Coordinates of C-alpha atoms and ligand atoms in Angstrom, one line a residue:
Chain I
M1 CA 73.6 97.7 124.6
S2 CA 76.3 95.1 124.5
M3 CA 79.7 96.4 125.5
I4 CA 82.7 94.6 124.3
L5 CA 85.6 96.3 125.8
E6 CA 87.2 94.9 128.8
V7 CA 88.4 98.4 129.8
E8 CA 84.9 99.7 129.8
K9 CA 83.6 97.3 132.5
P10 CA 84.4 99.4 135.6
L11 CA 82.6 102.3 133.9
L12 CA 79.6 100.3 133.2
E13 CA 79.4 99.1 136.7
L14 CA 79.6 102.6 138.0
E15 CA 76.9 103.8 135.6
N16 CA 74.6 101.0 136.7
K17 CA 75.2 102.0 140.3
I18 CA 74.3 105.6 139.6
K19 CA 71.1 104.4 137.9
E20 CA 70.1 102.3 140.9
L21 CA 70.8 105.2 143.3
K22 CA 68.7 107.5 141.1
E23 CA 65.8 105.1 141.2
V24 CA 66.0 105.0 144.9
N25 CA 66.3 108.7 145.1
L26 CA 63.1 109.1 143.0
T27 CA 61.1 107.2 145.7
G28 CA 61.9 110.3 147.9
R29 CA 62.5 108.2 151.0
V30 CA 66.1 109.3 151.3
D31 CA 68.0 112.2 149.7
L32 CA 71.0 110.7 147.7
S33 CA 71.6 113.6 145.4
S34 CA 75.0 114.5 146.8
E35 CA 76.2 110.9 146.6
I36 CA 74.9 110.7 143.0
R37 CA 76.7 113.9 142.0
L38 CA 79.9 112.5 143.5
L39 CA 79.6 109.2 141.6
E40 CA 78.8 111.1 138.4
R41 CA 81.9 113.1 138.7
K42 CA 83.8 109.9 139.3
A43 CA 82.3 108.3 136.3
E44 CA 83.2 111.3 134.1
Q45 CA 86.8 111.0 135.2
L46 CA 86.9 107.3 134.7
K47 CA 85.4 107.7 131.2
K48 CA 88.1 110.2 130.3
S49 CA 90.9 108.0 131.6
I50 CA 89.6 105.0 129.8
Y51 CA 88.9 106.6 126.4
E52 CA 91.9 108.8 126.3
N53 CA 94.2 105.8 126.7
L54 CA 92.6 103.4 124.2
S55 CA 95.0 101.0 122.6
A56 CA 95.0 100.3 118.9
W57 CA 93.2 97.1 119.6
D58 CA 90.5 98.8 121.7
R59 CA 89.8 101.0 118.7
V60 CA 89.6 98.0 116.4
L61 CA 86.9 96.6 118.8
I62 CA 85.1 99.9 118.8
A63 CA 85.3 100.2 115.0
R64 CA 83.8 96.7 114.8
H65 CA 81.1 97.3 117.5
S66 CA 77.9 95.7 116.4
V67 CA 75.8 98.8 117.2
R68 CA 78.2 101.4 115.7
P69 CA 76.3 103.4 113.1
G70 CA 76.6 101.9 109.6
T71 CA 76.2 103.4 106.1
L72 CA 72.4 103.2 106.0
D73 CA 72.3 105.0 109.4
Y74 CA 74.3 107.9 108.0
I75 CA 72.2 107.9 104.8
Q76 CA 69.0 108.1 106.8
A77 CA 70.4 110.8 109.2
L78 CA 72.2 113.1 106.7
F79 CA 70.5 112.6 103.4
T80 CA 67.0 113.0 102.1
D81 CA 65.1 111.3 99.2
F82 CA 67.4 108.3 99.2
L83 CA 66.6 106.0 96.2
E84 CA 68.5 102.8 96.6
L85 CA 69.7 101.4 93.2
H86 CA 70.6 97.8 92.8
G87 CA 72.8 95.6 90.8
D88 CA 75.9 95.7 88.6
R89 CA 74.0 95.1 85.4
L90 CA 76.4 92.1 84.8
Y91 CA 75.7 89.5 87.3
A92 CA 73.9 90.3 90.6
D93 CA 73.2 92.8 93.3
D94 CA 75.5 92.7 96.2
P95 CA 73.9 93.6 99.6
A96 CA 77.3 94.1 101.2
I97 CA 77.6 97.4 99.3
V98 CA 74.6 99.8 99.2
G99 CA 74.3 102.8 96.9
G100 CA 71.9 105.1 95.2
L101 CA 70.8 108.6 94.5
A102 CA 70.0 111.0 97.4
R103 CA 70.0 114.6 98.3
F104 CA 72.6 116.2 100.6
E105 CA 71.4 119.6 101.8
G106 CA 69.1 119.7 98.8
R107 CA 71.7 118.8 96.3
S108 CA 71.4 115.5 94.3
C109 CA 74.4 113.2 94.8
V110 CA 75.4 109.6 94.6
V111 CA 76.1 107.8 97.9
V112 CA 77.8 104.4 98.2
G113 CA 78.9 102.4 101.2
H114 CA 79.7 99.1 102.7
Q115 CA 76.9 97.7 104.8
K116 CA 77.3 95.2 107.6
G117 CA 74.2 93.6 109.0
K118 CA 72.4 94.2 112.2
G119 CA 72.0 90.9 114.0
T120 CA 72.9 87.4 112.7
K121 CA 70.3 87.0 110.0
D122 CA 70.9 90.4 108.5
N123 CA 74.6 89.9 108.8
L124 CA 74.4 86.7 106.8
A125 CA 72.3 88.5 104.1
R126 CA 74.9 91.2 103.9
N127 CA 77.8 88.8 104.1
F128 CA 79.2 90.7 107.1
G129 CA 79.9 93.7 104.9
M130 CA 82.4 91.8 102.7
P131 CA 81.7 92.6 99.1
N132 CA 81.9 90.3 96.1
P133 CA 83.0 91.6 92.7
E134 CA 79.5 92.7 91.8
G135 CA 79.4 95.0 94.8
F136 CA 82.4 96.9 93.5
R137 CA 81.0 96.9 90.0
K138 CA 77.7 98.3 91.2
A139 CA 79.6 101.0 93.0
G140 CA 81.6 101.7 89.9
R141 CA 78.4 101.9 87.8
L142 CA 76.9 104.4 90.2
M143 CA 80.0 106.5 90.4
S144 CA 80.2 106.6 86.6
L145 CA 76.6 107.8 86.6
A146 CA 77.6 110.5 89.0
H147 CA 80.5 111.6 86.8
R148 CA 78.3 111.9 83.7
F149 CA 75.8 114.1 85.4
R150 CA 78.3 116.0 87.6
L151 CA 76.9 114.8 90.8
P152 CA 79.0 114.7 93.9
I153 CA 79.9 111.3 95.4
F154 CA 80.0 110.3 99.0
T155 CA 81.4 107.0 100.0
F156 CA 81.2 105.4 103.5
I157 CA 83.8 102.8 104.4
D158 CA 83.0 99.9 106.8
T159 CA 84.2 96.4 105.8
P160 CA 86.4 93.7 107.2
G161 CA 87.6 93.3 103.6
A162 CA 86.6 91.9 100.2
Y163 CA 85.1 88.5 100.5
P164 CA 87.6 85.6 100.2
G165 CA 85.5 83.0 98.3
I166 CA 85.8 80.7 95.3
E167 CA 83.1 82.5 93.2
A168 CA 84.5 85.9 94.2
E169 CA 87.8 84.9 92.7
E170 CA 86.2 83.3 89.6
R171 CA 84.4 86.6 88.9
G172 CA 87.6 88.6 89.3
Q173 CA 87.6 90.1 92.7
Y174 CA 91.0 91.6 92.0
E175 CA 89.9 93.1 88.7
A176 CA 86.8 94.6 90.2
I177 CA 88.8 96.4 92.9
A178 CA 91.5 97.5 90.4
S179 CA 88.9 98.9 88.0
N180 CA 87.2 100.9 90.7
I181 CA 90.4 102.4 92.0
A182 CA 91.5 103.4 88.5
L183 CA 88.0 104.7 87.8
M184 CA 87.9 106.9 90.9
T185 CA 91.2 108.5 90.0
E186 CA 89.6 109.9 86.9
L187 CA 86.1 110.9 87.8
G188 CA 85.2 114.6 87.4
S189 CA 82.8 114.5 90.4
P190 CA 83.9 115.7 93.8
I191 CA 84.5 112.6 96.0
V192 CA 84.3 112.7 99.8
T193 CA 85.0 109.5 101.6
L194 CA 84.5 108.8 105.3
V195 CA 85.8 105.7 107.1
I196 CA 82.9 105.1 109.6
G197 CA 84.1 101.8 111.0
E198 CA 86.5 99.2 109.7
G199 CA 88.6 100.0 106.6
G200 CA 89.6 96.5 105.6
S201 CA 92.4 96.9 103.0
G202 CA 91.6 96.5 99.3
G203 CA 88.0 95.8 100.0
A204 CA 87.8 99.3 101.6
L205 CA 90.0 101.0 99.1
G206 CA 87.8 99.7 96.2
I207 CA 85.4 102.5 97.0
A208 CA 87.7 104.8 99.0
V209 CA 89.7 106.9 96.6
G210 CA 88.6 110.5 97.3
D211 CA 89.4 114.1 97.0
R212 CA 88.9 114.2 100.8
V213 CA 89.3 111.1 102.9
L214 CA 88.0 111.6 106.4
I215 CA 88.0 109.2 109.3
L216 CA 86.1 109.0 112.5
E217 CA 88.3 109.0 115.5
N218 CA 87.8 105.4 116.5
S219 CA 87.6 104.0 113.0
V220 CA 90.6 101.9 111.7
Y221 CA 92.0 101.5 108.3
S222 CA 94.5 98.8 107.7
V223 CA 96.5 97.2 104.9
I224 CA 95.6 93.8 106.4
S225 CA 93.5 92.7 109.3
P226 CA 95.3 92.5 112.6
E227 CA 94.5 88.7 112.7
G228 CA 95.9 88.2 109.3
C229 CA 99.0 90.1 110.1
A230 CA 99.6 88.1 113.3
T231 CA 99.1 84.9 111.4
I232 CA 101.7 85.9 108.8
L233 CA 104.3 87.4 111.2
W234 CA 104.0 85.1 114.2
R235 CA 101.8 82.2 112.9
D236 CA 99.4 83.0 115.7
A237 CA 96.1 84.8 115.1
S238 CA 95.7 85.4 118.8
K239 CA 98.5 88.0 118.6
A240 CA 96.1 90.3 116.8
E241 CA 96.3 92.8 119.6
Q242 CA 100.0 93.2 119.1
A243 CA 99.6 93.4 115.4
A244 CA 97.1 96.2 115.7
S245 CA 99.6 98.5 117.3
W246 CA 102.2 97.4 114.9
L247 CA 100.2 98.2 111.8
G248 CA 99.6 101.9 112.4
L249 CA 95.8 101.6 111.6
T250 CA 94.5 104.2 114.0
S251 CA 93.1 107.6 112.9
D252 CA 95.9 109.6 114.5
K253 CA 98.6 107.6 112.8
L254 CA 96.9 107.8 109.5
L255 CA 96.6 111.5 109.8
R256 CA 100.3 111.9 110.7
L257 CA 101.3 110.0 107.6
G258 CA 99.1 112.2 105.5
L259 CA 96.9 109.3 104.4
V260 CA 93.7 110.8 105.7
D261 CA 92.7 114.5 105.5
E262 CA 90.8 114.9 108.7
V263 CA 89.9 113.0 111.9
L264 CA 86.3 113.6 113.1
S265 CA 86.0 113.4 116.8
E266 CA 83.6 111.0 118.4
P267 CA 81.8 111.2 121.8
L268 CA 83.7 109.5 124.6
G269 CA 83.1 105.8 124.3
G270 CA 82.5 105.8 120.5
A271 CA 80.0 106.8 117.9
H272 CA 77.4 104.4 119.1
R273 CA 77.1 106.2 122.4
E274 CA 75.7 109.5 121.2
T275 CA 74.7 109.0 117.6
E276 CA 73.0 112.4 117.1
N277 CA 76.2 114.1 118.1
V278 CA 78.2 112.0 115.6
F279 CA 75.7 112.7 112.8
A280 CA 76.0 116.5 113.5
T281 CA 79.8 116.3 113.3
V282 CA 79.7 114.3 110.1
R283 CA 77.1 116.6 108.5
G284 CA 79.3 119.6 109.2
A285 CA 82.4 118.0 107.8
L286 CA 80.7 116.7 104.6
R287 CA 79.2 120.1 104.0
R288 CA 82.5 121.9 104.5
H289 CA 84.5 119.6 102.3
L290 CA 82.0 119.4 99.6
G291 CA 81.6 123.2 99.6
E292 CA 85.4 123.5 99.0
L293 CA 85.5 120.9 96.3
L294 CA 82.6 122.5 94.4
L295 CA 84.8 125.5 93.7
S296 CA 86.9 123.3 91.4
T297 CA 86.2 122.2 87.8
P298 CA 86.1 118.5 87.1
A299 CA 89.5 118.7 85.4
E300 CA 91.0 120.5 88.4
L301 CA 89.6 117.8 90.7
V302 CA 91.2 115.0 88.7
T303 CA 94.5 116.9 88.6
S304 CA 94.6 117.6 92.3
R305 CA 93.5 114.1 93.2
Y306 CA 96.4 112.7 91.1
A307 CA 98.8 115.0 92.9
K308 CA 97.3 114.1 96.3
Y309 CA 98.0 110.3 95.8
R310 CA 101.2 110.9 93.9
R311 CA 102.7 112.2 97.2
M312 CA 101.8 109.1 99.3
G313 CA 105.0 107.3 99.9
V314 CA 108.1 107.3 102.0
V315 CA 111.1 107.0 99.8
L316 CA 114.7 107.6 100.9
E317 CA 117.8 108.4 98.9
Q318 CA 120.0 106.3 101.2
A319 CA 119.5 102.9 102.6
L320 CA 118.6 102.6 106.2
T321 CA 121.0 100.8 108.4
P322 CA 119.5 98.4 111.0
Chain Z
M1 CA 92.5 91.7 102.2
A2 CA 93.5 89.0 104.5
G3 CA 95.5 87.4 101.6
L4 CA 98.0 90.2 101.5
F5 CA 101.5 88.9 101.4
D6 CA 100.1 85.5 102.1
K7 CA 102.1 82.6 100.9
F8 CA 99.9 81.4 98.2
R9 CA 99.8 77.7 98.9
V10 CA 97.7 76.1 96.3
N11 CA 97.6 72.5 95.1
R12 CA 101.4 72.2 94.9
P13 CA 104.1 72.1 97.5
K14 CA 105.4 75.5 98.4
V15 CA 109.2 75.1 98.0
D16 CA 111.6 77.7 99.2
Q17 CA 114.3 77.8 96.6
S18 CA 117.2 78.1 99.0
R19 CA 115.9 75.3 101.1
S20 CA 115.3 73.0 98.2
D21 CA 118.9 73.7 97.2
E22 CA 120.1 72.6 100.6
T23 CA 118.0 69.4 100.6
Q24 CA 119.4 68.8 97.1
R25 CA 122.9 69.0 98.4
A26 CA 122.2 66.5 101.1
E27 CA 120.7 64.0 98.7
L28 CA 122.8 64.4 95.6
P29 CA 126.6 64.4 95.4
S30 CA 127.0 67.9 93.9
D31 CA 125.6 71.3 93.0
L32 CA 125.2 70.0 89.4
W33 CA 121.6 69.0 90.0
I34 CA 118.4 70.8 90.8
K35 CA 115.0 69.5 91.6
C36 CA 111.7 70.8 90.1
S37 CA 109.8 72.4 92.9
D38 CA 106.5 71.1 91.4
C39 CA 107.1 67.5 90.2
G40 CA 110.5 66.7 91.9
N41 CA 112.2 66.0 88.6
A42 CA 116.0 66.2 88.9
M43 CA 117.7 68.2 86.2
Y44 CA 121.2 69.2 85.5
R45 CA 121.5 72.8 86.7
K46 CA 122.9 73.8 83.4
V47 CA 120.0 72.3 81.5
F48 CA 117.6 74.0 83.9
L49 CA 119.2 77.4 83.4
D50 CA 119.4 76.9 79.6
N51 CA 115.7 76.2 79.7
S52 CA 115.0 79.5 81.5
K53 CA 114.2 77.6 84.7
V54 CA 111.4 75.7 83.1
C55 CA 111.1 72.0 84.2
D56 CA 111.9 69.8 81.2
K57 CA 109.5 67.2 82.5
C58 CA 106.4 68.9 83.7
G59 CA 106.9 72.4 82.2
F60 CA 106.6 74.2 85.5
H61 CA 107.9 77.8 85.3
H62 CA 110.2 78.6 88.3
K63 CA 110.6 82.1 89.4
L64 CA 113.1 84.3 87.6
T65 CA 115.1 87.1 89.1
A66 CA 114.6 90.5 87.7
H67 CA 117.9 90.3 85.9
E68 CA 117.2 86.9 84.4
R69 CA 113.8 88.3 83.2
L70 CA 115.6 91.2 81.7
E71 CA 118.0 88.9 79.9
L72 CA 115.1 86.9 78.6
L73 CA 113.1 89.8 77.2
A74 CA 115.5 92.7 76.3
D75 CA 117.7 93.0 73.2
P76 CA 121.2 92.4 74.5
G77 CA 122.8 95.6 75.9
S78 CA 119.6 97.7 75.4
F79 CA 118.7 98.1 79.1
E80 CA 119.1 101.6 80.6
E81 CA 118.1 101.7 84.3
W82 CA 115.8 104.4 85.5
D83 CA 115.3 105.8 89.0
K84 CA 118.2 104.1 90.8
G85 CA 119.0 105.1 94.3
L86 CA 115.5 104.9 95.9
F87 CA 115.3 103.0 99.2
S88 CA 112.5 101.9 101.5
G89 CA 112.1 103.8 104.8
N90 CA 110.6 102.5 108.0
P91 CA 107.6 104.8 108.3
L92 CA 105.9 102.8 111.1
G93 CA 109.2 102.4 113.1
I94 CA 109.0 98.6 112.9
E95 CA 111.5 97.0 115.2
G96 CA 113.0 93.6 114.7
E97 CA 114.4 91.9 111.7
Y98 CA 112.7 93.8 108.9
L99 CA 115.5 96.3 108.3
E100 CA 118.1 93.5 108.4
K101 CA 116.0 91.6 105.9
L102 CA 116.1 94.6 103.6
V103 CA 119.8 94.6 103.8
S104 CA 120.2 90.9 103.2
D105 CA 117.7 90.9 100.3
R106 CA 119.7 93.7 98.7
K107 CA 122.8 91.7 99.0
K108 CA 121.0 88.5 97.7
T109 CA 119.4 90.1 94.7
G110 CA 121.6 93.0 93.7
L111 CA 118.5 95.2 93.7
E112 CA 117.7 98.2 95.9
D113 CA 114.1 97.1 96.3
A114 CA 111.6 94.7 94.8
V115 CA 111.5 96.2 91.4
L116 CA 113.9 97.0 88.6
S117 CA 112.8 99.6 86.1
G118 CA 114.1 101.3 83.0
K119 CA 114.1 101.3 79.2
I120 CA 114.7 98.3 77.1
E121 CA 114.5 97.6 73.4
L122 CA 112.5 94.7 72.3
T123 CA 113.4 93.8 68.7
G124 CA 114.4 97.4 68.4
I125 CA 111.2 98.9 69.8
P126 CA 111.9 101.0 72.9
V127 CA 109.8 99.9 75.8
G128 CA 109.5 101.3 79.4
I129 CA 109.7 98.4 81.7
A130 CA 109.3 97.5 85.4
I131 CA 110.2 94.0 86.6
M132 CA 109.2 92.9 90.1
D133 CA 111.4 90.4 91.8
F134 CA 109.9 87.9 94.3
H135 CA 113.3 87.2 95.8
F136 CA 113.2 90.7 97.4
R137 CA 110.8 90.6 100.3
G138 CA 108.4 88.4 98.3
G139 CA 108.1 91.2 95.7
S140 CA 106.0 93.1 98.1
M141 CA 104.9 96.6 97.1
G142 CA 105.9 99.4 99.5
S143 CA 106.5 103.0 98.7
V144 CA 109.7 102.4 96.6
V145 CA 108.0 99.8 94.4
G146 CA 105.0 102.1 93.9
E147 CA 107.2 105.1 93.2
K148 CA 109.4 103.3 90.6
I149 CA 106.4 101.8 88.8
T150 CA 104.6 105.2 88.8
R151 CA 107.7 107.0 87.5
M152 CA 108.2 104.4 84.8
L153 CA 104.6 104.8 83.6
E154 CA 104.8 108.6 83.7
R155 CA 108.1 108.6 81.8
S156 CA 106.9 106.2 79.3
G157 CA 104.0 108.5 78.7
D158 CA 106.3 111.5 78.3
L159 CA 108.5 109.5 75.8
R160 CA 105.6 107.8 74.1
F161 CA 107.2 104.4 74.9
P162 CA 104.8 101.5 75.2
A163 CA 105.0 100.4 78.9
L164 CA 105.3 96.9 80.3
V165 CA 105.1 95.7 83.9
V166 CA 106.3 92.2 84.8
T167 CA 104.6 91.3 88.1
S168 CA 105.7 88.8 90.7
S169 CA 104.5 89.8 94.1
G170 CA 102.5 88.6 97.1
G171 CA 100.9 92.0 97.5
A172 CA 101.4 95.0 99.6
R173 CA 104.3 95.4 102.1
M174 CA 102.8 95.1 105.5
Q175 CA 105.7 96.7 107.2
E176 CA 104.7 100.0 105.5
G177 CA 101.2 99.8 106.7
M178 CA 98.6 101.9 104.9
L179 CA 101.3 103.7 102.9
S180 CA 101.7 100.4 101.0
L181 CA 98.0 100.2 100.2
M182 CA 98.1 103.7 98.7
Q183 CA 100.6 102.5 96.1
M184 CA 97.6 100.7 94.5
V185 CA 96.1 104.2 93.9
R186 CA 99.1 106.0 92.5
T187 CA 100.1 103.2 90.2
S188 CA 96.5 102.8 88.9
A189 CA 96.2 106.5 88.4
A190 CA 99.4 106.5 86.3
V191 CA 98.0 103.7 84.1
R192 CA 94.9 105.8 83.4
R193 CA 97.1 108.7 82.4
L194 CA 98.8 106.4 79.8
N195 CA 95.4 105.3 78.6
D196 CA 94.5 109.0 78.1
L197 CA 97.7 109.5 76.1
S198 CA 97.0 106.4 73.9
V199 CA 100.2 104.9 75.0
P200 CA 99.8 101.2 75.2
Y201 CA 100.3 99.4 78.6
F202 CA 101.0 95.7 78.9
C203 CA 101.0 93.4 81.9
L204 CA 103.0 90.2 82.1
L205 CA 101.8 88.2 85.1
T206 CA 104.2 85.7 86.6
D207 CA 104.1 83.5 89.6
P208 CA 102.8 84.9 91.9
T209 CA 100.6 87.9 91.3
T210 CA 98.2 88.4 94.1
A211 CA 96.4 90.7 96.5
G212 CA 97.3 94.4 96.2
V213 CA 99.4 94.0 93.1
A214 CA 96.8 91.9 91.3
A215 CA 94.1 94.4 92.4
S216 CA 95.8 97.5 90.9
F217 CA 98.2 97.9 87.9
A218 CA 98.4 94.2 87.2
A219 CA 94.7 94.1 86.3
L220 CA 94.7 97.2 84.1
G221 CA 96.8 96.3 81.1
D222 CA 95.5 97.0 77.6
V223 CA 96.7 93.5 77.0
I224 CA 97.3 91.0 79.8
V225 CA 99.7 88.1 79.3
A226 CA 100.5 85.5 81.9
E227 CA 103.0 82.7 82.2
P228 CA 101.7 79.2 82.5
R229 CA 100.5 78.0 86.0
A230 CA 101.3 81.3 87.7
I231 CA 99.3 81.8 90.9
I232 CA 97.1 84.8 90.5
G233 CA 94.3 86.1 92.6
F234 CA 93.1 88.5 95.3
S235 CA 92.6 86.4 98.5
G236 CA 95.2 83.9 99.6
A237 CA 94.2 80.2 99.1
R238 CA 94.6 79.5 102.8
V239 CA 92.4 82.3 103.8
I240 CA 89.7 81.2 101.4
E241 CA 89.9 77.6 102.7
Q242 CA 89.6 78.8 106.2
T243 CA 86.6 81.0 105.4
I244 CA 84.6 78.6 103.3
R245 CA 85.8 75.5 105.1
Q246 CA 86.3 73.4 102.0
K247 CA 89.1 72.3 99.8
L248 CA 89.8 74.4 96.7
P249 CA 89.5 72.8 93.3
P250 CA 92.6 71.8 91.4
G251 CA 94.0 74.5 89.2
F252 CA 92.2 77.2 91.3
Q253 CA 93.8 80.7 90.9
T254 CA 96.2 79.8 88.1
S255 CA 96.8 81.7 84.9
E256 CA 94.7 79.1 83.1
F257 CA 91.9 79.5 85.6
Y258 CA 91.8 83.3 85.1
Q259 CA 92.1 82.9 81.3
K260 CA 89.1 80.6 81.4
H261 CA 87.1 83.1 83.5
G262 CA 87.9 86.0 81.1
F263 CA 90.6 88.0 82.9
I264 CA 93.7 87.1 80.9
D265 CA 94.3 87.5 77.2
M266 CA 97.1 85.0 76.6
V267 CA 99.0 82.4 78.5
V268 CA 102.4 82.2 76.9
P269 CA 105.2 79.7 77.8
R270 CA 108.5 81.3 78.5
S271 CA 110.1 79.8 75.5
E272 CA 107.8 81.9 73.3
L273 CA 107.6 84.9 75.5
R274 CA 110.1 87.2 73.9
A275 CA 108.8 86.6 70.4
T276 CA 105.2 87.0 71.4
M277 CA 105.7 90.1 73.4
A278 CA 107.6 91.6 70.5
R279 CA 104.8 90.8 68.1
L280 CA 102.2 92.1 70.5
I281 CA 104.0 95.4 71.3
G282 CA 104.9 95.8 67.6
M283 CA 101.2 96.0 66.8
F284 CA 101.1 99.3 68.6
A285 CA 104.5 100.6 68.0
Q286 CA 104.1 102.4 64.7
P287 CA 101.1 104.7 65.2
V288 CA 102.1 105.5 68.8
L289 CA 105.7 106.4 68.0
E290 CA 104.9 108.4 64.9
S291 CA 102.2 110.5 66.2
P292 CA 102.9 112.1 69.6
A293 CA 99.8 113.9 70.5
Ligands
ZN1 ZN1 108.6 69.6 87.0

């Protein structure tokens, strides 16, 4: 497993050491069990101190980690009978957004999410999880379907952003996102959204308007990429690390501002380290939130969703003085 | 959305108005002259202003302030401001010059934030209006802009006034982080409520209308009008160029480009704007005003 965090290196070295000692121990020539126990305790402490002090930028890197579970992993782990549906019925099928019908705990639903690739070839095919307009329109079509048949909607968010390309603009990237946002505010289906990795601005929001918006602890959700922000503020993309802490994109900050409803904890080191554990957490949260939402009528859902977003803003009655 | 708040540099020199004024002063003997930021044509300032800041040579439409826009569109004396006294906070605790810039932009524009909203009459028809002003933090949408536009749309629904938003914005206000992105949702939700009430909603897109503003209420008009050669789009031109590593075609991401691709109903020059908007809104005025649901 490729590790990308500089801060994780000492831990990795220690874990390798423990592995070596364990192998030697197995030969039975010397008894190293007390040394191993000592090192394991040390590793546990190190792990804690590393992951409890992650910077915003560290979390950006974890959120982008190439082996972090993606939408299809969650679908496979938490849903049954997934039937992937393709295309926006207008232009094309966009592999950067996957969606279809599935069952969650026996109940039919619609599930939609961004999908990054695994490995270079797959990543190219999926455009690194950056949707074109047809991806948003496919998602909109599936969510409208859900609305008509009163099916719950789950969306999984994991994208660097909407694709910045000539054809994407020609086919109305901005219109596709706007239409989905507006659509999602008026669907009678319960909508549960989970940010599983990178929430890249409008490209994320295009499928992320929900009755409940949840986020995994190490996921990030940002109005602009840290690199883009650094370029604009300081004309220097290499200051992305600084921009990350500036932008308030981490789960704890989003929760504090009331922009997400719940932060789901991850195993130390990130979701990719103990995926079964993460899937269990997510399953429990989805079940709980959906259960609560199913108590409301479609009209009540639309009304309370409007009220939820209506509150999102910080407006003062007096000007701030610098 | 790497293009958020990006300076949309496309196929024409990006000219900062205040700077061009300074260069102007250095080159020409007095303040009487102004140079077209597109073709460089020098015009008498008075002619330029009489022409609503449209270049008399190349027809380029320079940015208007919110107050100039109001003067252009509204029946004289008909404007009634709504929701005064709302100010941006600093929810992320940003340090540095951001708060100072809010103060200086307030002074410069006479606005409290990047949008002016209220009621106007347009050839006697009452209209709820919100006008964005690029001269205030690039017209960027933070909580105050979102709040004022949402309130204007809600009140227009209550009063059964047709609603009009005049956009001019680089997108979301980065300094408010994700709060600014969420303004896309509340404004769009308010548009859908107007749709449900059968109250017509119009967009007038002016230079520039991009990123988070383009991708929310600006795209949702029952009828969408744009001024000529306004820059419109989602991603910033520079970001696209860097991503695809090729030059962008001439005229990319302009009003005319988006009209050709099917996203804009009409491109209307400023000289005809008031008359055209009045005709357009007039089409909806009678049934809407006479039959509150
Ligand atoms: Zn000119």
